[in-house]
């Protein structure tokens, strides 16, 4: 039986993330999911972008790839096509995945490349000091929106569904068991899977928006999400919540199968 | 680290060990806030302290939620 | 031996196949599109993969990913696309990922003239991405050389664990010439492979010639690739000593072995008075002009550069001692001339024959300039 310990580079700890940062919880869930699935570490590539979350590769015993900001899915497409037997798990912050990498996300989902994309959504750019991202809720305070963010946000999960992803889900680091379950499903899924994980950045988003310390932020996250089925029945109140759950889980040929079929 | 033996609901004895690693803990307070049984309290130095060992049910929530790999709960059945 | 009548782009694509390329990712752009079109046919026939990405940033990213997966991978583009590739070109330098970028130069800046030739991206190829690094850049001047130097580019990429840029241009890309191809496949240089205990493998520990052994994803040797400054284990680091050591090794792994690059080729009288220095498509006019001048009794020779970067400074410096004047023939406002001036260091006169009107330089223009030298 594999243990999560086998996937963690213990000698690299403590990690560089702030106290209470959710990125560590996601790292743990990932190692637990890999152990549960018993994927050998040398058959996994953790590919990440640039940002606090992008440092995840420094703490795993699997293969690791850290590309340029926003381009992870494009690199990963090449890795996957060259080594289809290896699980490529991409970890990209909300800035990385939704802003600079938005186009790559659309096309990786459209091609249905057999990759797993994890988007730790901490509602801001952590690494660069708490500026707003495309996923930052409107009116939020950030280091570049002191009066409240003027732009709207968008739902990256719905984007992935419309683009063609095979599996799309959202949860939070509060919901640890659900996170691990969704992760396992996403990793096993043939085709493009995306899991958005709402996660606290107490250092910036939490502080700017007076949401308290890590524990209070987790409480706040828990209060701010409702299960997808209930969300769908809401009328009028949706803007105050995030839904959580499995948005899509469907079968469709993945990119490499299509390529080989056409060849 | 605390090792305790407590009578489980079945009447059988369970051995539960809670390991806290001060080298990794960043004193975020998550384990203290979310243990359903109130097993932890915050010490004077800000680190969590296992205060009510006998209440631990081995639910592992503190382990899952600790962002820093600083707490582990070992349950022997 | 077999002969073909290929255009420059075709010769590049077939050269890549001969060199063992199995992965192409690109985005269509004139005047390089024929390479992508041909690869979309040739690669699936060879168990290879062609993918058309959403832009050139993604194209080079996918190429890099495939290369770390163990495939010989390349892309082809032109001006605007080459600009977009600069980000990941630097990544390939830093992460030491072998890959080949064929860049058919077109008239710029910006969208410029899509179908017109220029040689104005010589400096961009050298310095386009940020940071402190060496770049390997080859410049073919005939369709035969498009084939030969593409093969060389793949081998150099593997040899140095580095991106290699092949600079052609709109004229050469579409020029048709006879190409001779040997029946035996060209020799293949492969990236050094890790050996021994996998637990002891350090992805960026320098091996022979300063090149680290390169595991592929999925091997039992755990590979850690990053564009951040990294230690020998492949873990990110911001320690000044680690940064300095890395930058020094990245420089020296190329500079100390520069003589392995295709050297400049001289044609002309043994003791020339005037030396024409040229590269790429302009070489043809330079050689024609030199021959004409020789027929008129002038001692004019022509030096054809095949590797532009690292610049063959020593070779140019030697020639500077032997000639009265050097004329640099290129299709830009005078980019490589400055580099020649540095190498010449005042030992002889340096001037340029420059064309920057979207037309190829002619031997007549060079002869006119020669009469003034
Ligand atoms: C091309 C480019 N632009 C900007 C940056 C600077 N940068 C580094 S990380 C980052 C954003 C990080 O935010 P996010 O992706 O949400 O990840 P987080 O740090 O919050 O985990 C930015 C803008 C960069 N590295 N590269
Ligand atoms: S700045 Fe925010 S996202 Fe970055 S490590 Fe700190 S808490 Fe985490
Ligand atoms: S295992 Fe559960 S009950 Fe025991 S200390 Fe941890 S959170 Fe509390
Ligand atoms: S959750 Fe972990 S890091 Fe936070 S206080 Fe508890 S043991 Fe320390």
XYZ file of C-alpha atoms and ligand atoms in Angstrom:
763
model
C 0.000 0.000 0.000
C 1.355 3.364 -1.012
C 1.398 6.165 1.528
C 1.070 9.881 0.895
C 4.499 10.064 2.488
C 6.038 8.420 -0.581
C 5.021 11.394 -2.723
C 6.286 14.135 -0.461
C 9.878 15.459 -0.489
C 10.098 15.682 3.313
C 13.629 16.996 3.286
C 12.318 20.113 1.480
C 9.887 21.023 4.287
C 8.869 23.403 5.747
C 7.523 24.741 2.463
C 7.638 28.409 1.560
C 3.899 29.066 1.796
C 2.566 31.388 4.504
C 0.938 30.121 7.674
C -2.574 28.960 6.874
C -2.124 29.117 3.097
C -4.343 26.541 1.443
C -1.704 25.485 -1.075
C -0.262 23.089 1.512
C -3.669 21.476 2.018
C -3.955 20.934 -1.721
C -0.465 19.443 -1.830
C -1.465 17.028 0.889
C -4.686 16.079 -0.895
C -2.715 15.473 -4.077
C -0.233 13.186 -2.344
C -3.108 11.350 -0.673
C -4.918 10.943 -3.987
C -1.807 9.614 -5.724
C -1.200 7.187 -2.884
C -4.810 5.988 -2.971
C -4.524 5.402 -6.713
C -1.102 3.802 -6.235
C 0.400 5.631 -9.211
C 4.178 5.139 -8.992
C 5.980 8.480 -8.467
C 8.027 7.970 -11.638
C 4.824 7.740 -13.665
C 3.604 11.175 -12.551
C 4.641 14.635 -13.668
C 3.517 17.525 -11.511
C 3.547 20.448 -13.924
C 2.979 23.880 -12.494
C 2.913 27.501 -13.455
C 4.457 30.526 -11.831
C 3.048 31.825 -8.585
C 2.905 30.631 -5.004
C 0.996 27.548 -6.108
C 3.586 26.970 -8.828
C 6.126 26.035 -6.164
C 4.291 22.786 -5.497
C 6.810 20.899 -7.622
C 9.550 21.670 -5.118
C 7.849 19.386 -2.606
C 7.012 16.201 -4.475
C 8.998 13.060 -5.218
C 7.417 12.656 -8.645
C 8.783 14.152 -11.839
C 8.367 17.864 -11.837
C 7.998 20.515 -14.503
C 7.622 24.209 -13.844
C 7.185 26.241 -16.981
C 6.571 29.905 -17.658
C 3.635 31.857 -16.215
C 0.368 30.686 -17.749
C 1.797 28.201 -20.238
C 1.616 25.026 -18.175
C -1.102 23.367 -20.249
C 0.782 24.003 -23.481
C 3.964 22.434 -22.072
C 1.881 19.626 -20.609
C 0.274 18.936 -23.984
C 3.737 18.199 -25.365
C 4.706 16.098 -22.359
C 1.523 14.060 -22.602
C 1.795 13.460 -26.342
C 5.385 12.277 -25.955
C 4.711 10.188 -22.851
C 1.038 9.206 -22.781
C 1.640 6.532 -20.133
C 2.634 9.203 -17.600
C -0.017 11.085 -15.595
C 0.496 14.801 -16.056
C -1.066 16.838 -13.272
C -1.061 20.581 -13.841
C -1.310 23.014 -10.944
C -2.066 26.594 -11.923
C -3.096 29.584 -9.834
C -6.184 31.587 -10.756
C -4.005 34.241 -12.386
C -1.958 31.636 -14.168
C -4.929 29.626 -15.455
C -7.575 32.285 -16.009
C -5.620 35.359 -17.096
C -2.339 34.800 -18.906
C -3.083 31.122 -19.495
C -6.760 31.490 -20.375
C -6.304 30.761 -24.038
C -4.249 27.641 -23.381
C -6.956 26.451 -21.000
C -9.658 26.874 -23.635
C -7.688 24.906 -26.179
C -6.469 22.137 -23.878
C -10.098 21.602 -22.879
C -11.282 21.824 -26.489
C -8.753 19.220 -27.618
C -9.684 17.164 -24.560
C -6.020 16.462 -23.858
C -5.714 13.716 -21.243
C -4.422 16.008 -18.508
C -5.527 16.872 -14.996
C -5.707 20.585 -14.249
C -5.927 21.744 -10.653
C -6.675 25.427 -10.197
C -6.009 26.550 -6.628
C -8.174 29.655 -6.693
C -7.045 31.941 -3.878
C -8.936 34.834 -5.449
C -5.838 36.877 -6.156
C -2.259 36.930 -7.374
C -0.451 35.721 -4.268
C 3.126 35.661 -5.449
C 3.151 39.230 -6.708
C 1.463 40.756 -3.669
C -2.291 40.389 -3.854
C -3.419 42.054 -7.066
C -6.852 41.091 -8.428
C -7.212 38.236 -10.908
C -9.997 37.461 -13.393
C -11.503 35.182 -10.734
C -11.421 37.770 -7.931
C -15.050 38.550 -7.046
C -16.204 42.022 -8.112
C -15.915 44.751 -5.463
C -13.098 42.873 -3.687
C -10.249 44.907 -2.310
C -6.843 44.047 -3.694
C -3.524 45.809 -4.035
C -4.640 47.042 -7.462
C -8.281 47.664 -6.570
C -8.235 49.627 -3.359
C -11.754 50.912 -4.006
C -13.062 47.488 -4.946
C -12.560 45.512 -8.139
C -14.467 47.157 -10.969
C -14.335 44.192 -13.349
C -16.640 41.202 -13.194
C -15.265 37.699 -12.566
C -16.040 34.616 -14.596
C -16.674 30.976 -13.835
C -13.631 29.051 -15.050
C -15.462 25.741 -14.607
C -18.243 26.690 -16.992
C -15.630 27.903 -19.431
C -13.930 24.495 -19.316
C -17.247 22.708 -19.848
C -18.186 24.811 -22.845
C -14.702 24.354 -24.277
C -15.028 20.565 -24.117
C -13.491 19.207 -20.899
C -14.486 15.678 -19.918
C -14.533 16.316 -16.194
C -15.059 19.561 -14.279
C -15.571 20.033 -10.552
C -15.156 22.629 -7.855
C -14.590 22.332 -4.138
C -12.714 24.143 -1.378
C -9.861 23.293 0.954
C -12.435 23.267 3.747
C -14.021 20.240 2.120
C -10.943 18.059 2.348
C -12.532 14.674 1.775
C -14.468 15.911 -1.218
C -11.295 17.492 -2.583
C -9.441 14.208 -2.403
C -12.337 12.321 -3.993
C -12.618 14.813 -6.859
C -8.868 14.726 -7.335
C -8.895 10.974 -7.710
C -11.764 11.133 -10.174
C -10.018 13.859 -12.146
C -6.731 11.956 -12.296
C -8.441 8.760 -13.430
C -10.551 10.519 -16.045
C -9.496 9.938 -19.644
C -9.549 13.336 -21.305
C -9.240 16.840 -19.924
C -10.262 17.264 -16.308
C -10.327 20.455 -14.305
C -10.726 20.827 -10.567
C -11.030 24.317 -9.148
C -10.234 24.486 -5.446
C -11.199 27.637 -3.567
C -8.441 28.258 -1.079
C -7.469 30.971 1.373
C -4.676 33.461 0.873
C -4.739 34.916 4.375
C -1.745 37.121 3.654
C -3.369 39.176 0.902
C -6.975 38.446 0.002
C -7.871 37.699 3.607
C -6.164 40.769 4.965
C -7.383 43.193 2.286
C -10.950 42.039 2.663
C -10.934 41.733 6.449
C -11.771 38.064 6.379
C -9.591 37.260 9.358
C -6.899 34.667 9.869
C -6.642 31.324 8.111
C -9.226 29.585 10.272
C -11.767 32.372 9.828
C -11.119 32.392 6.113
C -11.870 28.692 5.972
C -15.122 29.338 7.816
C -15.906 32.103 5.385
C -15.231 29.808 2.437
C -17.479 27.179 3.947
C -20.270 29.737 4.349
C -19.765 31.022 0.828
C -20.265 27.778 -1.064
C -23.355 25.667 -1.531
C -23.805 22.324 -3.249
C -24.401 22.515 -6.968
C -27.897 21.023 -6.836
C -29.070 23.656 -4.376
C -27.294 26.399 -6.255
C -29.228 25.469 -9.372
C -32.509 25.952 -7.537
C -31.608 29.403 -6.311
C -33.302 32.401 -7.765
C -31.630 35.735 -7.341
C -29.106 34.919 -4.622
C -26.562 33.133 -6.800
C -24.131 36.029 -6.951
C -23.442 35.689 -3.227
C -22.254 32.101 -3.491
C -19.983 29.722 -5.289
C -21.455 26.372 -6.167
C -19.420 23.291 -5.337
C -19.664 19.835 -6.800
C -19.197 17.940 -10.028
C -20.281 20.083 -12.951
C -19.559 17.603 -15.686
C -18.343 14.015 -15.958
C -18.718 12.722 -19.466
C -17.092 10.422 -21.994
C -15.469 11.804 -25.122
C -12.433 10.691 -27.119
C -9.273 12.330 -25.872
C -6.853 14.230 -28.097
C -4.266 11.507 -28.596
C -6.889 8.903 -29.525
C -8.263 11.314 -32.091
C -4.787 12.022 -33.457
C -4.000 8.336 -33.761
C -7.407 7.663 -35.272
C -6.853 10.285 -37.925
C -3.271 9.202 -38.655
C 3.440 13.762 20.776
C 0.805 12.194 22.945
C -0.109 8.545 23.174
C -3.301 7.570 24.860
C -5.422 4.551 25.280
C -9.104 5.152 25.391
C -12.161 3.016 25.481
C -13.892 3.300 22.156
C -17.673 3.146 21.883
C -17.494 -0.539 21.125
C -15.816 -1.100 24.421
C -12.619 -2.142 22.654
C -9.441 -0.263 23.401
C -7.951 2.000 20.770
C -4.468 3.369 20.724
C -4.326 6.858 19.323
C -1.156 8.842 18.869
C -1.230 12.498 17.891
C 2.094 13.725 16.534
C 2.746 17.437 16.366
C 5.942 18.584 14.657
C 7.062 22.003 15.873
C 9.672 22.205 13.122
C 6.924 22.234 10.529
C 4.039 23.920 12.363
C 3.483 27.555 11.401
C 0.944 28.230 14.137
C -1.927 28.946 11.772
C -4.485 27.700 14.293
C -6.465 25.600 11.830
C -6.191 22.396 13.867
C -7.303 24.213 16.993
C -10.263 25.824 15.262
C -11.609 22.806 13.435
C -11.100 19.767 15.644
C -14.707 18.673 16.175
C -13.821 17.418 19.649
C -11.796 20.403 20.847
C -8.715 18.283 21.392
C -6.291 21.163 20.840
C -5.793 24.483 22.574
C -3.376 27.225 21.649
C -0.340 27.369 23.902
C 1.316 30.542 25.178
C 3.905 30.308 22.414
C 1.176 30.092 19.782
C 1.717 26.424 19.029
C -1.184 24.023 19.334
C -1.166 21.833 22.407
C -3.005 18.545 22.748
C -5.188 19.254 25.761
C -8.021 16.765 25.750
C -6.494 13.634 24.358
C -9.248 11.363 25.542
C -11.782 13.137 23.332
C -10.008 12.345 20.061
C -12.058 10.124 17.779
C -9.317 9.704 15.178
C -11.395 11.475 12.533
C -8.188 12.766 10.875
C -9.635 16.175 10.045
C -6.703 17.926 11.697
C -4.334 15.839 9.586
C -6.148 16.638 6.330
C -6.486 20.339 7.070
C -3.023 21.110 8.403
C -1.328 22.957 5.529
C 2.144 22.211 6.876
C 2.321 18.460 7.376
C 2.799 19.148 11.068
C 0.107 16.934 12.579
C -0.521 13.239 12.182
C -2.947 11.034 14.036
C -2.134 7.365 14.305
C -4.988 5.050 15.121
C -4.401 1.387 15.933
C -7.556 -0.678 15.948
C 22.670 9.045 -53.096
C 19.359 10.525 -54.120
C 18.622 13.951 -55.496
C 15.539 16.030 -54.929
C 14.275 19.317 -56.201
C 13.078 20.976 -53.021
C 12.263 24.406 -51.800
C 14.065 25.616 -48.677
C 11.108 24.876 -46.431
C 10.807 21.335 -47.752
C 14.518 20.746 -47.261
C 14.157 21.841 -43.627
C 11.248 19.465 -43.052
C 13.022 16.517 -44.701
C 16.229 17.387 -42.875
C 14.321 17.245 -39.598
C 12.920 13.815 -40.485
C 16.412 12.561 -41.322
C 17.644 13.914 -37.999
C 15.034 11.871 -36.175
C 12.481 14.565 -35.370
C 9.229 13.001 -34.172
C 7.321 16.007 -32.874
C 6.286 19.263 -34.455
C 4.094 21.910 -32.876
C 3.452 25.154 -34.688
C 1.128 27.910 -35.732
C 0.754 28.842 -39.401
C 2.658 31.859 -40.651
C 4.178 32.931 -43.954
C 6.772 32.215 -45.148
C 7.288 29.118 -43.005
C 3.864 27.426 -43.296
C 4.986 24.793 -45.784
C 7.126 23.249 -43.054
C 4.062 22.754 -40.870
C 2.023 21.488 -43.799
C 4.654 18.961 -44.758
C 5.143 17.843 -41.155
C 1.419 17.247 -40.755
C 1.870 14.590 -43.448
C 5.371 13.256 -42.775
C 5.202 12.859 -39.005
C 2.123 10.608 -38.694
C 3.737 8.363 -41.348
C 6.710 8.007 -39.007
C 4.855 7.374 -35.738
C 5.448 11.006 -34.942
C 3.131 13.759 -33.855
C 2.045 16.971 -35.519
C 0.065 19.424 -33.454
C -1.212 22.815 -34.389
C -1.247 24.927 -31.256
C -3.237 28.053 -30.423
C -0.246 30.370 -30.884
C 3.533 30.375 -31.074
C 3.993 30.649 -27.320
C 2.113 27.393 -26.932
C 3.904 25.872 -29.925
C 7.336 26.213 -28.417
C 5.954 25.177 -25.027
C 4.598 21.939 -26.494
C 7.904 21.329 -28.278
C 9.765 21.739 -24.995
C 7.342 19.419 -23.212
C 7.733 16.753 -25.881
C 11.504 17.075 -25.735
C 11.541 16.473 -21.979
C 9.305 13.512 -22.771
C 12.207 12.176 -24.829
C 11.214 13.105 -28.390
C 13.254 15.144 -30.852
C 11.009 18.119 -31.312
C 10.901 21.284 -33.361
C 8.836 24.179 -34.587
C 8.939 26.620 -37.481
C 7.829 30.208 -37.602
C 8.509 33.688 -38.876
C 8.904 37.234 -37.486
C 5.739 37.840 -35.432
C 5.694 34.227 -34.297
C 9.368 34.333 -33.428
C 8.661 37.352 -31.239
C 6.054 35.332 -29.343
C 8.505 32.476 -28.902
C 11.063 34.562 -27.052
C 9.553 33.768 -23.650
C 9.893 30.026 -23.959
C 13.131 30.246 -25.899
C 14.645 31.606 -22.707
C 12.945 28.831 -20.790
C 14.588 26.223 -23.032
C 17.961 27.872 -22.407
C 17.473 27.918 -18.647
C 15.975 24.456 -18.361
C 18.458 23.090 -20.943
C 15.870 21.477 -23.195
C 17.069 20.449 -26.670
C 14.806 21.790 -29.424
C 15.044 23.328 -32.870
C 13.340 26.508 -34.052
C 13.319 27.181 -37.774
C 12.803 30.857 -38.322
C 12.128 32.013 -41.883
C 12.791 35.716 -41.547
C 10.380 38.112 -43.184
C 10.286 41.841 -43.554
C 9.529 43.705 -40.328
C 9.084 45.191 -37.793
C 5.602 44.006 -36.822
C 3.566 42.341 -39.550
C 5.786 44.094 -42.075
C 5.554 42.366 -45.434
C 4.586 38.758 -44.907
C 6.075 37.352 -48.069
C 9.186 39.500 -48.459
C 12.646 38.488 -47.268
C 14.901 40.198 -44.757
C 17.791 39.310 -42.489
C 16.792 41.675 -39.759
C 16.206 39.210 -36.921
C 19.850 38.306 -36.480
C 20.101 40.276 -33.264
C 16.689 39.171 -32.070
C 17.830 35.565 -32.474
C 20.843 36.349 -30.327
C 19.347 38.635 -27.717
C 15.581 38.347 -28.012
C 14.845 36.686 -24.726
C 15.805 38.299 -21.436
C 18.749 37.346 -19.285
C 22.356 36.364 -19.705
C 22.915 33.436 -22.067
C 24.450 32.057 -25.236
C 22.300 31.180 -28.224
C 23.125 28.731 -30.999
C 22.097 30.120 -34.388
C 22.789 28.603 -37.812
C 22.230 30.270 -41.143
C 21.964 28.230 -44.360
C 22.569 29.942 -47.693
C 21.299 27.287 -50.104
C 18.525 24.722 -50.160
C 21.160 22.003 -49.728
C 22.330 23.775 -46.619
C 18.746 24.083 -45.365
C 18.788 20.296 -45.303
C 22.316 19.853 -43.942
C 22.138 22.529 -41.285
C 18.721 21.359 -40.081
C 20.311 17.973 -39.422
C 23.215 19.744 -37.713
C 20.792 21.853 -35.656
C 19.135 18.764 -34.153
C 22.489 17.234 -33.298
C 23.776 20.455 -31.752
C 20.576 20.810 -29.721
C 21.133 17.340 -28.273
C 24.873 17.843 -27.892
C 24.542 21.107 -25.975
C 21.099 20.535 -24.391
C 20.069 23.856 -25.827
C 17.625 25.386 -28.271
C 19.100 25.868 -31.729
C 17.722 28.423 -34.160
C 17.965 27.924 -37.891
C 17.628 31.303 -39.589
C 16.357 31.198 -43.139
C 14.353 33.916 -44.876
C 11.384 34.339 -47.193
C 13.547 34.025 -50.308
C 15.399 30.876 -49.284
C 12.254 29.320 -47.828
C 10.624 29.342 -51.257
C 13.693 28.926 -53.464
C 13.835 25.609 -55.331
C 17.173 23.853 -55.822
C 18.611 20.407 -56.173
C 19.451 18.698 -52.912
C 21.604 15.603 -52.632
C 20.761 13.237 -49.818
C 22.948 10.337 -48.768
C 21.403 6.857 -48.607
C 22.769 6.271 -45.142
C 21.021 8.263 -42.427
C 23.115 11.116 -41.006
C 24.992 10.425 -37.740
C 22.907 11.168 -34.675
C 24.100 12.824 -31.506
C 21.916 11.970 -28.516
C 21.578 13.815 -25.218
C 23.568 12.170 -22.412
C 21.513 9.588 -20.516
C 21.631 9.020 -16.759
C 23.244 5.819 -15.539
C 23.538 3.922 -12.295
C 21.480 4.225 -9.128
C 18.334 6.224 -9.826
C 18.251 7.465 -6.224
C 21.512 9.312 -6.847
C 20.422 11.033 -10.061
C 20.664 14.821 -9.927
C 18.976 16.349 -12.982
C 21.301 19.337 -13.261
C 24.611 17.951 -12.065
C 27.075 18.709 -14.866
C 28.461 15.666 -16.647
C 31.234 15.536 -19.253
C 31.532 18.814 -21.188
C 29.405 20.493 -18.492
C 26.226 18.903 -19.864
C 23.915 17.241 -17.304
C 22.543 13.791 -18.115
C 18.924 14.166 -19.167
C 16.230 11.766 -17.973
C 12.868 11.786 -19.707
C 9.582 12.021 -17.840
C 8.455 8.521 -17.057
C 11.998 7.151 -16.632
C 12.984 5.724 -13.268
C 15.311 8.708 -12.928
C 13.218 11.514 -11.463
C 13.439 14.581 -13.668
C 12.902 18.085 -12.262
C 12.681 20.854 -14.801
C 12.202 24.507 -14.009
C 12.921 27.906 -15.462
C 13.646 29.268 -12.017
C 17.261 29.326 -10.926
C 17.773 25.795 -9.678
C 20.352 23.700 -7.898
C 21.787 20.450 -9.229
C 18.762 18.600 -7.924
C 16.455 20.750 -10.004
C 14.952 22.474 -6.974
C 14.450 26.209 -7.200
C 16.954 28.364 -5.375
C 17.700 32.044 -5.072
C 21.157 31.651 -3.541
C 23.637 33.980 -5.303
C 26.261 31.234 -5.527
C 23.784 28.850 -7.170
C 22.688 31.556 -9.618
C 26.268 32.445 -10.527
C 27.281 28.821 -10.946
C 24.319 28.134 -13.189
C 24.812 31.167 -15.426
C 28.527 30.416 -15.728
C 27.899 26.819 -16.700
C 25.210 27.782 -19.222
C 27.681 30.159 -20.855
C 30.727 27.921 -20.719
C 29.060 24.737 -21.899
C 28.746 26.534 -25.241
C 31.664 28.971 -25.328
C 34.298 26.349 -24.466
C 33.108 24.098 -27.289
C 32.272 26.700 -29.902
C 34.643 25.047 -32.380
C 32.136 22.198 -32.726
C 29.806 24.520 -34.644
C 29.883 24.676 -38.448
C 32.796 26.991 -39.208
C 32.830 29.842 -41.737
C 33.665 28.773 -45.280
C 36.058 30.852 -47.374
C 36.101 30.896 -51.161
C 38.423 33.057 -53.279
C 42.074 33.872 -53.870
C 44.673 32.793 -51.324
C 45.673 36.323 -50.400
C 42.583 38.468 -50.801
C 42.758 42.192 -50.499
C 39.103 42.601 -49.758
C 36.932 40.148 -47.845
C 33.178 39.952 -48.256
C 31.520 38.570 -45.143
C 28.004 37.290 -45.627
C 25.423 34.755 -44.479
C 22.110 33.278 -45.566
C 20.570 34.241 -48.875
C 22.940 37.225 -49.279
C 25.901 34.861 -49.652
C 24.809 34.074 -53.177
C 25.131 37.662 -54.370
C 28.365 38.085 -52.411
C 29.931 35.030 -54.040
C 28.797 36.104 -57.494
C 30.231 39.563 -56.933
C 33.546 38.154 -55.676
C 33.853 35.936 -58.742
C 33.116 38.817 -61.087
C 35.676 40.996 -59.335
C 38.234 38.184 -59.520
C 37.601 37.866 -63.266
C 38.413 41.551 -63.551
C 41.700 40.875 -61.768
C 40.790 41.957 -58.216
C 41.695 39.900 -55.190
C 38.265 39.646 -53.551
C 37.270 36.678 -51.406
C 34.053 35.689 -49.693
C 33.576 34.333 -46.197
C 30.269 32.558 -45.695
C 29.146 32.292 -42.084
C 27.207 29.144 -41.266
C 26.950 29.658 -37.508
C 26.075 33.253 -36.580
C 25.962 32.784 -32.818
C 28.146 32.405 -30.923
C 29.802 34.780 -33.365
C 32.990 33.391 -35.000
C 34.985 36.273 -33.603
C 38.414 34.618 -33.749
C 38.057 33.684 -37.412
C 37.054 37.225 -38.379
C 39.852 38.619 -36.228
C 42.408 36.482 -38.102
C 41.124 37.630 -41.469
C 41.277 41.250 -40.355
C 45.069 40.956 -40.145
C 45.320 39.722 -43.721
C 43.011 42.020 -45.693
C 42.761 45.704 -46.434
C 39.003 45.919 -46.011
C 35.992 43.871 -44.966
C 32.571 44.369 -46.518
C 29.603 42.886 -44.643
C 26.750 41.993 -46.967
C 23.367 41.616 -45.277
C 19.700 42.459 -45.739
C 19.226 44.818 -42.834
C 20.430 48.238 -41.721
C 23.743 46.842 -40.514
C 23.221 44.345 -37.712
C 26.095 41.890 -38.058
C 28.437 44.620 -39.284
C 28.743 45.899 -35.728
C 29.743 42.439 -34.584
C 32.345 42.240 -37.360
C 33.686 45.650 -36.342
C 34.170 44.388 -32.799
C 36.070 41.333 -34.039
C 38.150 43.369 -36.480
C 39.047 45.811 -33.708
C 40.427 48.473 -36.008
C 42.843 46.194 -37.879
C 41.223 46.986 -41.226
C 38.381 48.986 -42.677
C 34.825 47.638 -42.249
C 31.839 48.760 -44.259
C 28.491 47.298 -45.163
C 26.354 46.540 -48.162
C 22.876 46.733 -46.786
C 19.502 46.297 -48.316
C 16.336 46.905 -46.357
C 13.678 47.379 -49.003
C 12.216 43.859 -49.011
C 14.355 42.823 -52.007
C 17.349 40.505 -51.990
C 20.749 42.117 -52.308
C 22.286 41.858 -55.809
C 25.852 41.290 -56.958
C 25.692 44.582 -58.865
C 25.193 46.508 -55.632
C 28.091 44.688 -54.035
C 30.341 45.385 -57.036
C 29.401 49.048 -56.813
C 30.385 49.065 -53.164
C 33.633 47.213 -53.983
C 34.721 49.897 -56.401
C 34.501 52.380 -53.530
C 36.570 50.182 -51.183
C 4.936 36.716 -18.224
C 4.875 36.991 -16.776
N 4.134 38.022 -16.328
C 4.067 38.268 -14.995
C 4.743 37.484 -14.105
C 4.690 37.821 -12.640
N 3.871 36.881 -11.881
C 4.436 35.882 -11.182
S 3.317 34.938 -10.373
C 2.045 35.915 -10.921
C 0.629 35.665 -10.509
C 0.448 34.641 -9.494
O -0.892 34.498 -9.196
P -1.635 33.143 -9.358
O -1.390 32.564 -10.691
O -3.053 33.351 -9.008
O -0.911 32.170 -8.325
P -0.731 32.343 -6.744
O 0.573 33.038 -6.520
O -1.887 33.145 -6.236
O -0.706 30.952 -6.233
C 2.514 36.942 -11.731
C 1.642 37.943 -12.346
C 5.529 36.430 -14.635
N 6.239 35.617 -13.847
N 5.566 36.208 -15.951
S 0.888 34.992 -0.388
Fe -1.074 33.980 -0.242
S -1.014 32.368 -1.801
Fe 1.098 33.039 -1.458
S 1.882 31.630 0.091
Fe 1.113 33.416 1.161
S -0.987 32.885 1.685
Fe -0.331 31.462 0.106
S -8.269 13.271 14.709
Fe -10.160 14.448 14.733
S -10.761 14.410 16.861
Fe -8.644 13.752 16.833
S -7.500 15.611 17.150
Fe -7.664 15.394 14.945
S -9.490 16.543 14.393
Fe -9.548 16.243 16.582
S -2.853 23.224 11.436
Fe -0.753 22.513 11.297
S 0.469 24.327 10.997
Fe -1.536 25.005 11.665
S -1.305 25.215 13.878
Fe -2.077 23.166 13.509
S -0.265 21.870 13.373
Fe 0.419 23.977 13.163
